[in-house]
PDB file of C-alpha atoms in Angstrom:
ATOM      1  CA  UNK R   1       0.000   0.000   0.000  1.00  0.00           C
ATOM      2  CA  UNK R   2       3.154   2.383   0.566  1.00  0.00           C
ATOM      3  CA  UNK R   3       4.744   1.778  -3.176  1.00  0.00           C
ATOM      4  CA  UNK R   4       7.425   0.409  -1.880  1.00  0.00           C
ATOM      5  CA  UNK R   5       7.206  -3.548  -3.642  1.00  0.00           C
ATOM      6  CA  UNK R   6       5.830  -1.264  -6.692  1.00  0.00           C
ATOM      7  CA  UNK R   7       9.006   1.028  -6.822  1.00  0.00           C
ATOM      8  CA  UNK R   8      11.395  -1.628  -6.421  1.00  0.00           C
ATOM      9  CA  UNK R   9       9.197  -3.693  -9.034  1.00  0.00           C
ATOM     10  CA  UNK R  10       9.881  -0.862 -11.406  1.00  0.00           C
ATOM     11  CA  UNK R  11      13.568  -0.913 -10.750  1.00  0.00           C
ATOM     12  CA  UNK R  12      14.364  -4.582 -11.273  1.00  0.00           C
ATOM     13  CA  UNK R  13      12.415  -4.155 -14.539  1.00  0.00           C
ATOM     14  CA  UNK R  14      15.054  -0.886 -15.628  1.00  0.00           C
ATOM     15  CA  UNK R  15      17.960  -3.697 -14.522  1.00  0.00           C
ATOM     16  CA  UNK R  16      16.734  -6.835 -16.409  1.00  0.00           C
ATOM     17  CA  UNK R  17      14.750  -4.975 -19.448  1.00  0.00           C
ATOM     18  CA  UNK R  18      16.826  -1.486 -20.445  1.00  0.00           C
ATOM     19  CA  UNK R  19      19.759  -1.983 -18.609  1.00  0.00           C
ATOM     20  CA  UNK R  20      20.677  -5.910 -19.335  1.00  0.00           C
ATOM     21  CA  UNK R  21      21.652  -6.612 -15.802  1.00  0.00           C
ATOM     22  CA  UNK R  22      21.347 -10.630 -15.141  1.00  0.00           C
ATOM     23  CA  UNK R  23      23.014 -11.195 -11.725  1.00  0.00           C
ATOM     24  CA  UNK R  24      20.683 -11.177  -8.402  1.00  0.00           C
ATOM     25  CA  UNK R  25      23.266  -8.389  -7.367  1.00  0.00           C
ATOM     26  CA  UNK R  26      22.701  -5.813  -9.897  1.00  0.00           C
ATOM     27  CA  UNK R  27      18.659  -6.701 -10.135  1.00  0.00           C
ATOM     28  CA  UNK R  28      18.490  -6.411  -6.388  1.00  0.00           C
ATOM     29  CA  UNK R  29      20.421  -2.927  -6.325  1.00  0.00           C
ATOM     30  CA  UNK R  30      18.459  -1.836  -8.547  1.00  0.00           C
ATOM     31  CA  UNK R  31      15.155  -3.263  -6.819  1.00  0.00           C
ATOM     32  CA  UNK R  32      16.387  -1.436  -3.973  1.00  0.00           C
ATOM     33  CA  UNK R  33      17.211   2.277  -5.512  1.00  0.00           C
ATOM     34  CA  UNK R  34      13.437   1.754  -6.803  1.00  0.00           C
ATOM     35  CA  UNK R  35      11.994   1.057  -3.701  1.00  0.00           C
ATOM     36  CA  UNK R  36      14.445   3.927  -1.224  1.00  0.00           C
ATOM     37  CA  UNK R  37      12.700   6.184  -4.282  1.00  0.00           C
ATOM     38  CA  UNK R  38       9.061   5.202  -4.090  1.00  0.00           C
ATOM     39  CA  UNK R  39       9.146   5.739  -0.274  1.00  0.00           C
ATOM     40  CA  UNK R  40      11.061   8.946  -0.487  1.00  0.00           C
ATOM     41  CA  UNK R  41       8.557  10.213  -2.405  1.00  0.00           C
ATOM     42  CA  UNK R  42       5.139   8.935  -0.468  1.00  0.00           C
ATOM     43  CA  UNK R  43       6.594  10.832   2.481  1.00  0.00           C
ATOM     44  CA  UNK R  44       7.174  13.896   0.607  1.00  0.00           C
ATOM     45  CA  UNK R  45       4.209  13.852  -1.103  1.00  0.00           C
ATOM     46  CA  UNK R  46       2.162  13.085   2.602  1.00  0.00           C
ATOM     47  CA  UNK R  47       3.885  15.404   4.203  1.00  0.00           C
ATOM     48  CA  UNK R  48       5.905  13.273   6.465  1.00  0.00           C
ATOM     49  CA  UNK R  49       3.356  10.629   7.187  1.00  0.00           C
ATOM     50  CA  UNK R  50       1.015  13.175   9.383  1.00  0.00           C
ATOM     51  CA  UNK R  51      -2.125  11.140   8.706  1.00  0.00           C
ATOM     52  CA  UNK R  52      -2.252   7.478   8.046  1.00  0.00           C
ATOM     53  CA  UNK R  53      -5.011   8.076   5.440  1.00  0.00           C
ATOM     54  CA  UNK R  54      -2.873  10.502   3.323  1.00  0.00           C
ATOM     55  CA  UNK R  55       0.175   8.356   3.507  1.00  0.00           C
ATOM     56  CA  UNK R  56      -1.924   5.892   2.204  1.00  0.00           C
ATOM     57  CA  UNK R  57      -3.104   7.729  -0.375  1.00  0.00           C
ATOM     58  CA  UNK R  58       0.203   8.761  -0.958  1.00  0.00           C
ATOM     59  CA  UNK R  59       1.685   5.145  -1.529  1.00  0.00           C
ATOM     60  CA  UNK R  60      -1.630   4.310  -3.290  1.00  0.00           C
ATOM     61  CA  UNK R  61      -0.415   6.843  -6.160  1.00  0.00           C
ATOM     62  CA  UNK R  62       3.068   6.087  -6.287  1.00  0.00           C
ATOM     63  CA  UNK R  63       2.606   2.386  -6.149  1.00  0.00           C
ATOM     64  CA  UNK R  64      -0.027   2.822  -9.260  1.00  0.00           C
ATOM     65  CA  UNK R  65       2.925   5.320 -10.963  1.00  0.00           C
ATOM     66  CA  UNK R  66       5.709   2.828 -10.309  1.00  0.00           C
ATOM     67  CA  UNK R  67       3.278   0.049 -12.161  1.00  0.00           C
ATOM     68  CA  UNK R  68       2.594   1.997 -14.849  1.00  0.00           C
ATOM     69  CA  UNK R  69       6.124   2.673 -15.661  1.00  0.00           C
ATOM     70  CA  UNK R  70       6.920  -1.141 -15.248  1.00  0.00           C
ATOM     71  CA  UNK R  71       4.461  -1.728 -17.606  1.00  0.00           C
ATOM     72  CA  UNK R  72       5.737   0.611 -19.919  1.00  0.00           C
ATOM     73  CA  UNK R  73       8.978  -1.236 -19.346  1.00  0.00           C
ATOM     74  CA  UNK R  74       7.591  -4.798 -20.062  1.00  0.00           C
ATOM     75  CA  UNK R  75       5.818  -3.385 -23.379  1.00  0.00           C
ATOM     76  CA  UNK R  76       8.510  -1.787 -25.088  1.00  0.00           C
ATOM     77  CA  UNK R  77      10.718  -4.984 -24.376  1.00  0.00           C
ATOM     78  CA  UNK R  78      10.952  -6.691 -27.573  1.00  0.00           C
ATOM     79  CA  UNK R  79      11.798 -10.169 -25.308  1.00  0.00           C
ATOM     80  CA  UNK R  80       9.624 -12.497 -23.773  1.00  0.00           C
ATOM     81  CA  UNK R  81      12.575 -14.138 -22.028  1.00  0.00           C
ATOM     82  CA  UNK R  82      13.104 -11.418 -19.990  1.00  0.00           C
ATOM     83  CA  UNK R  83       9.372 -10.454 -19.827  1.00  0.00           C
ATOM     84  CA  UNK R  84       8.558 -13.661 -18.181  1.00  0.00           C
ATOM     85  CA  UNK R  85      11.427 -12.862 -15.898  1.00  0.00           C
ATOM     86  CA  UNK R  86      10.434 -10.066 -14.455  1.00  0.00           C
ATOM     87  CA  UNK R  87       6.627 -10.901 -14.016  1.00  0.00           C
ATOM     88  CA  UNK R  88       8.442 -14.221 -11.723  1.00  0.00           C
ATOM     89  CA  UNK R  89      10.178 -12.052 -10.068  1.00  0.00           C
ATOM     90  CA  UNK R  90       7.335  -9.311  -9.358  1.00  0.00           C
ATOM     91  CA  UNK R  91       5.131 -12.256  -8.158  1.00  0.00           C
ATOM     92  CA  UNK R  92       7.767 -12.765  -5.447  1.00  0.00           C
ATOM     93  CA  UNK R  93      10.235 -15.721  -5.599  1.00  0.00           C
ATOM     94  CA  UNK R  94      12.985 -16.814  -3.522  1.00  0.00           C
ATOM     95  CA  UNK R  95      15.049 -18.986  -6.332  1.00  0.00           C
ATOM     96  CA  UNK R  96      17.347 -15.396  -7.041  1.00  0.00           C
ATOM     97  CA  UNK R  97      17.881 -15.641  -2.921  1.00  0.00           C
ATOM     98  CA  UNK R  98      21.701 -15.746  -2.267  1.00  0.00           C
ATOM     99  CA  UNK R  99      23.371 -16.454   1.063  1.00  0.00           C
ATOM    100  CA  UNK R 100      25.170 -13.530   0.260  1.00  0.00           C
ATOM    101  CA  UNK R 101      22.254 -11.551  -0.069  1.00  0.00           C
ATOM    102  CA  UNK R 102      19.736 -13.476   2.414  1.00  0.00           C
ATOM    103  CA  UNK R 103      23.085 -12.453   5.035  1.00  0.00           C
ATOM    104  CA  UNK R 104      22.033  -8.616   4.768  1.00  0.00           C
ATOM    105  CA  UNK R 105      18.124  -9.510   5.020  1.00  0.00           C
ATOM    106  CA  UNK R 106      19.080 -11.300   8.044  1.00  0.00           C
ATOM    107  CA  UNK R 107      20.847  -8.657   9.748  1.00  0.00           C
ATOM    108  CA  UNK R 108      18.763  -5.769   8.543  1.00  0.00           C
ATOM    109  CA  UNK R 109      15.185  -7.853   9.666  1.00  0.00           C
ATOM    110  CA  UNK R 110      17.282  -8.388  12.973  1.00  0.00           C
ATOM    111  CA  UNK R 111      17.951  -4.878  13.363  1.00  0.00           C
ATOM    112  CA  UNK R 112      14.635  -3.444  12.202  1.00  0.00           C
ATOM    113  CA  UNK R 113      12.648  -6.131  15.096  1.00  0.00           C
ATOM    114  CA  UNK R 114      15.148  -4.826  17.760  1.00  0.00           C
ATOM    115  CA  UNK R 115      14.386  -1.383  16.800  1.00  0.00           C
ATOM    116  CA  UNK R 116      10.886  -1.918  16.911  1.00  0.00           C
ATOM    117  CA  UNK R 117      10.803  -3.595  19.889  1.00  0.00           C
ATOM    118  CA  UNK R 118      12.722  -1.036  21.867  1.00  0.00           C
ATOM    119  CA  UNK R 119      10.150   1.637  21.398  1.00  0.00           C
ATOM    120  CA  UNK R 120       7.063  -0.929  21.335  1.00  0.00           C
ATOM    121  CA  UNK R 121       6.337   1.774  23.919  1.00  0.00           C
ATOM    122  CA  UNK R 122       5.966   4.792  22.070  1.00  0.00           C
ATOM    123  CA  UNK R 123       3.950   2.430  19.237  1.00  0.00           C
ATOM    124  CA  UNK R 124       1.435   1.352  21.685  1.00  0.00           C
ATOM    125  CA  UNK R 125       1.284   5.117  22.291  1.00  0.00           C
ATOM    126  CA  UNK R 126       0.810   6.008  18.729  1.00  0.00           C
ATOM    127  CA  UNK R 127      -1.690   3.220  18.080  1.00  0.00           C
ATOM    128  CA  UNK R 128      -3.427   4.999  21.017  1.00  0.00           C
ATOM    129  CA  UNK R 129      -3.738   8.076  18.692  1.00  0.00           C
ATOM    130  CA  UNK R 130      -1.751  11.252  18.540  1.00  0.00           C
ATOM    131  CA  UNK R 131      -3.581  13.234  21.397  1.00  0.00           C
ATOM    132  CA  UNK R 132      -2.711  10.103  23.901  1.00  0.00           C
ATOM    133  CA  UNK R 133       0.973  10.164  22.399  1.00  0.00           C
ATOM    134  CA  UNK R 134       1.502  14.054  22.846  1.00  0.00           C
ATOM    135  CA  UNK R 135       0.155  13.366  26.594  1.00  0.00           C
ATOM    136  CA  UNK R 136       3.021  10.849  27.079  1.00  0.00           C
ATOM    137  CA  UNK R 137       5.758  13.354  25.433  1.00  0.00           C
ATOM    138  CA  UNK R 138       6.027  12.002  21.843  1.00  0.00           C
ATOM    139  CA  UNK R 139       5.817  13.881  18.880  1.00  0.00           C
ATOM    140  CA  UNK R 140       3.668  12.004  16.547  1.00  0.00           C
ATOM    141  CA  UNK R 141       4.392  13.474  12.764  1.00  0.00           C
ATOM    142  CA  UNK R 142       8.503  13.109  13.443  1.00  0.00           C
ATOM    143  CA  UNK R 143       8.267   9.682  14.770  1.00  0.00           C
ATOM    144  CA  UNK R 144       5.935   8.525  12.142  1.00  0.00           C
ATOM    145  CA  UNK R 145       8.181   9.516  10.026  1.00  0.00           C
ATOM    146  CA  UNK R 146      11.570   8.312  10.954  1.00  0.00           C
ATOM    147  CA  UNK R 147       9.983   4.638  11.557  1.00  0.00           C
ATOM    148  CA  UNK R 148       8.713   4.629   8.113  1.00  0.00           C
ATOM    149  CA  UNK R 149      11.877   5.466   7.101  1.00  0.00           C
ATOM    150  CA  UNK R 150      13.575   2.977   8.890  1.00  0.00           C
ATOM    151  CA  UNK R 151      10.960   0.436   8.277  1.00  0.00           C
ATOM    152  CA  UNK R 152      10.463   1.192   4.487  1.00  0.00           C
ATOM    153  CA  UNK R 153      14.284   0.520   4.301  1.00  0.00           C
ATOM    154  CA  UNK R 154      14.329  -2.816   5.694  1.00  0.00           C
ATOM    155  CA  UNK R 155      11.441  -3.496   3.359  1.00  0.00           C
ATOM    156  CA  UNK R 156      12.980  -2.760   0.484  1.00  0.00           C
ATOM    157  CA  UNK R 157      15.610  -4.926   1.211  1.00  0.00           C
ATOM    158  CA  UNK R 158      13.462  -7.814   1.428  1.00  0.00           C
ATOM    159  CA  UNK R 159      11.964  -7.203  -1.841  1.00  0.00           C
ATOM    160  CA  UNK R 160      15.142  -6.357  -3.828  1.00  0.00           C
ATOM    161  CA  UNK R 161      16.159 -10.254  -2.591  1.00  0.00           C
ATOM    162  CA  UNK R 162      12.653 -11.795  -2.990  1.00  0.00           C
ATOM    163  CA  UNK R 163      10.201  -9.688  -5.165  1.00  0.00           C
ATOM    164  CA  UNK R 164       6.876  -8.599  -4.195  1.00  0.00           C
ATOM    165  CA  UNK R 165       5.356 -11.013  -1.730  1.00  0.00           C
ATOM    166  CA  UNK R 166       1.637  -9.805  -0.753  1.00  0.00           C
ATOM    167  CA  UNK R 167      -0.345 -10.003   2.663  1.00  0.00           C
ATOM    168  CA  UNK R 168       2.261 -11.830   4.881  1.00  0.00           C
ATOM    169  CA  UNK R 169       2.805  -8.109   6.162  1.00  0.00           C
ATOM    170  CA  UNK R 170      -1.100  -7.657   6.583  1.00  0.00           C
ATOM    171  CA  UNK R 171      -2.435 -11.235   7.476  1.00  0.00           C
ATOM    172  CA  UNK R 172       0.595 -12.178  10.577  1.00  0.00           C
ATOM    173  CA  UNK R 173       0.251  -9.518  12.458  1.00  0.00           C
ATOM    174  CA  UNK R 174      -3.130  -9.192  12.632  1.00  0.00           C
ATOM    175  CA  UNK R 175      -3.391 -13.281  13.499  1.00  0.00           C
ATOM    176  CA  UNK R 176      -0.272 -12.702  16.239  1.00  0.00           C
ATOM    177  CA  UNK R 177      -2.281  -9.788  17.945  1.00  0.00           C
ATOM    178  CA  UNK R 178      -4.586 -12.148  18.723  1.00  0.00           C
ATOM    179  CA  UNK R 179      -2.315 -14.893  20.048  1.00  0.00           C
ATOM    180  CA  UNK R 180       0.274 -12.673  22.036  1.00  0.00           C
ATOM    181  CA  UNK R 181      -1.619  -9.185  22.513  1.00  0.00           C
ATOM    182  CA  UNK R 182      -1.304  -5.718  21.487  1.00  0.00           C
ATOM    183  CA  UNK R 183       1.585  -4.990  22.979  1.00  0.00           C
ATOM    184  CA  UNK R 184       4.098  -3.735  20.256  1.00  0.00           C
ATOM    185  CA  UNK R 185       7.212  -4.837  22.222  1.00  0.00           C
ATOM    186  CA  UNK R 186       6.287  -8.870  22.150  1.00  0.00           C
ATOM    187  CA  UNK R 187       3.894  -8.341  18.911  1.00  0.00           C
ATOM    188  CA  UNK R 188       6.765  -6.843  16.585  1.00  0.00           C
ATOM    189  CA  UNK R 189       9.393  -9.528  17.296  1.00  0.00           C
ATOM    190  CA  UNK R 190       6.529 -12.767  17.291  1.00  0.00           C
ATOM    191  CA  UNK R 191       5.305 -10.904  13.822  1.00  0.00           C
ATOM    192  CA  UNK R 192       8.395 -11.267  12.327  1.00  0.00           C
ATOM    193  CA  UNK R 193       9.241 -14.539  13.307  1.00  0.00           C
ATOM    194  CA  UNK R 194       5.901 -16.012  12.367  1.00  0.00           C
ATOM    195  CA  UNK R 195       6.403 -14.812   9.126  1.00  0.00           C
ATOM    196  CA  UNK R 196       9.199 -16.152   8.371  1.00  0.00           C
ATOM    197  CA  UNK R 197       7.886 -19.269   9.432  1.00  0.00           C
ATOM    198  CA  UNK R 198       4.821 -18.640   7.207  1.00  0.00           C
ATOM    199  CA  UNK R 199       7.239 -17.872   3.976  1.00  0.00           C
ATOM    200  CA  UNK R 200       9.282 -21.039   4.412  1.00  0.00           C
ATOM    201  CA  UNK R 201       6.029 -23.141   4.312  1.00  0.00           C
ATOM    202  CA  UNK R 202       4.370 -21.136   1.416  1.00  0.00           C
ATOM    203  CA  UNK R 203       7.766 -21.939  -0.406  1.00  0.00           C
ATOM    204  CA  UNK R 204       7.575 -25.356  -0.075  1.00  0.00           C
ATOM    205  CA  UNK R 205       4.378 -25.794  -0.880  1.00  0.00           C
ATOM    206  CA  UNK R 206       5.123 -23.382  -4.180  1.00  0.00           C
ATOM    207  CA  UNK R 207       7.912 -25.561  -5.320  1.00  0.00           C
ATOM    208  CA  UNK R 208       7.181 -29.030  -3.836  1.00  0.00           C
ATOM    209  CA  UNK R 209       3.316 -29.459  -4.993  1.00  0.00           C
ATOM    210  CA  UNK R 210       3.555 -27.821  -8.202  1.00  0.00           C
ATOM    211  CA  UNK R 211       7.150 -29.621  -9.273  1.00  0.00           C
ATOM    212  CA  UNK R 212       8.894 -29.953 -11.444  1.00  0.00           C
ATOM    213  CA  UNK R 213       7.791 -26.750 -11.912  1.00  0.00           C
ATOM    214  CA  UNK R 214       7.890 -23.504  -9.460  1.00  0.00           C
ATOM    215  CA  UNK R 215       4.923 -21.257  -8.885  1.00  0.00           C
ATOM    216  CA  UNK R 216       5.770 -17.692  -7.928  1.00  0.00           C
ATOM    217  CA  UNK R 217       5.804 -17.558  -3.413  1.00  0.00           C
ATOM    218  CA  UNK R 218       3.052 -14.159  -4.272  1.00  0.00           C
ATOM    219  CA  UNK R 219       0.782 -16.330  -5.942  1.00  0.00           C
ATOM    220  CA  UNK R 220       0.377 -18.598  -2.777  1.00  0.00           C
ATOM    221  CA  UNK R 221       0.575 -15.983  -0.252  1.00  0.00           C
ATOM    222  CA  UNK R 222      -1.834 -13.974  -2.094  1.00  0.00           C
ATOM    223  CA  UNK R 223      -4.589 -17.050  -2.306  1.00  0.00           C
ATOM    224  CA  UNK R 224      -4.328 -17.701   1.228  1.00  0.00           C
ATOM    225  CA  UNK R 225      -4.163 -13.841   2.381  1.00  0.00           C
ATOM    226  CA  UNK R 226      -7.042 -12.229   0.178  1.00  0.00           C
ATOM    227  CA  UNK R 227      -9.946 -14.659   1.905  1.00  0.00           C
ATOM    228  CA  UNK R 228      -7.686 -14.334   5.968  1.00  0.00           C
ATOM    229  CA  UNK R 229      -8.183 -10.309   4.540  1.00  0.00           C
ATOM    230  CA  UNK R 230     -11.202 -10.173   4.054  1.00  0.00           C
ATOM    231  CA  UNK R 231     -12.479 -12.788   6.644  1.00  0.00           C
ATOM    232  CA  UNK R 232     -10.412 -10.359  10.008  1.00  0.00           C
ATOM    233  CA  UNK R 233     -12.286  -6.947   7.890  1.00  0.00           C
ATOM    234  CA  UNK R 234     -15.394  -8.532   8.475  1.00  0.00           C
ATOM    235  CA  UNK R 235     -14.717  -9.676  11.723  1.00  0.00           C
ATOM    236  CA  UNK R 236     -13.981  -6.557  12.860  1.00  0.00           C
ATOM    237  CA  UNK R 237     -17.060  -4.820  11.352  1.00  0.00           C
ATOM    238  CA  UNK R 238     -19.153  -7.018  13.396  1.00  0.00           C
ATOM    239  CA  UNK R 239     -17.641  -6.029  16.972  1.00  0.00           C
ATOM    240  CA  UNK R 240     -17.639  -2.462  16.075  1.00  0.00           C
TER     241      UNK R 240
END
């Protein structure tokens, strides 16, 4: 919803399609510079995140713009090779994962649920809303801001080494709150490993069930997330 798996969708497409860049280096570099863009630009254009509905907004357009360009990218490519490439790879895939490259994920995930969890404080105070946050001393817009930064970052990593992989971002934490509690500090660090857990089994099941050959991780993640979406919305329409 940010742009960010858009953005660095559009820059993998530069590296494999304009560019001729083969190597899960140079795609993921490039994957990455897309996706630093894309969120530089939804916080611009929201101001620095001061309302959750205009940064989604925000991400809504440059995620669409980002698309559009990819497409644009696809359809002037004279190569269906390379086509085909790029939709695997937007669909999310872990076969271009490197140790050398799954190394940084590891470290910068590590860092990012550390992070997190250190100020699961002043999260609990922001999901609280910003008039309970200002009562507890924290500035709202500024640390909006520098945790979408931070956590934007991280996720562009993740997709410049694995694509665009839907829902496992919207579907875990919203099952974990349930299991653990709302408490940022224990729900940011059991988020993140359930997910991985999640991933590794959605994998398997991608490359295992479907040999010899591999369906793209997204298109598993995104069967079993769309109805777990739409099942918690209306679950939560009914208490409110």
């Amino acid at each position: 919803m940010l742009g960010v798996s858009s953005g660095a969708g559009a820059g993998a497409a530069l590296a494999l399609i304009s560019f001729g860049v083969s190597s899960a280096f140079g795609v993921g570099a490039f994957a990455f510079v897309g996706a630093a863009l894309a969120t530089t630009a939804v916080v611009i254009i929201a101001g620095g995140g001061a309302h959750p509905l205009k940064l989604i907004l925000s991400g809504l357009a440059v995620g669409f713009g980002a698309q559009s360009l990819t497409n644009l990218v696809i359809f002037s490519s004279g190569s269906p090779e390379t086509n085909q490439a790029v939709m695997f790879w937007m669909l999310g895939s872990l076969s271009r994962a490197r140790w050398s490259t799954i190394g940084i994920v590891c470290v910068a995930a590590v860092i990012v649920m550390l992070v997190l969890s250190f100020y699961g404080p002043i999260l609990d105070a922001l999901a609280s809303g910003d008039s309970t946050a200002r009562s507890v001393g924290v500035e709202p817009v500024r640390t909006r801001a520098l945790l979408l930064l931070g956590v934007s970052a991280a996720v562009a990593i993740a997709v410049s080494a694995a694509g665009g992989i839907g829902f496992v971002g919207l579907i875990i934490p919203h099952v974990m709150r349930q299991l653990v509690g709302y408490s940022h500090r224990v729900l940011v660090v059991a988020s993140g490993l359930a997910s991985a857990v999640f991933l590794v089994w959605a994998d398997a099941f991608a490359r295992i069930v479907f040999s010899p050959q591999e369906l793209p991780i997204g298109v598993i993640t995104g069967l079993i997330g769309a109805p777990c979406l739409a099942l918690i919305v209306r679950n939560q329409k009914n208490q409110m």
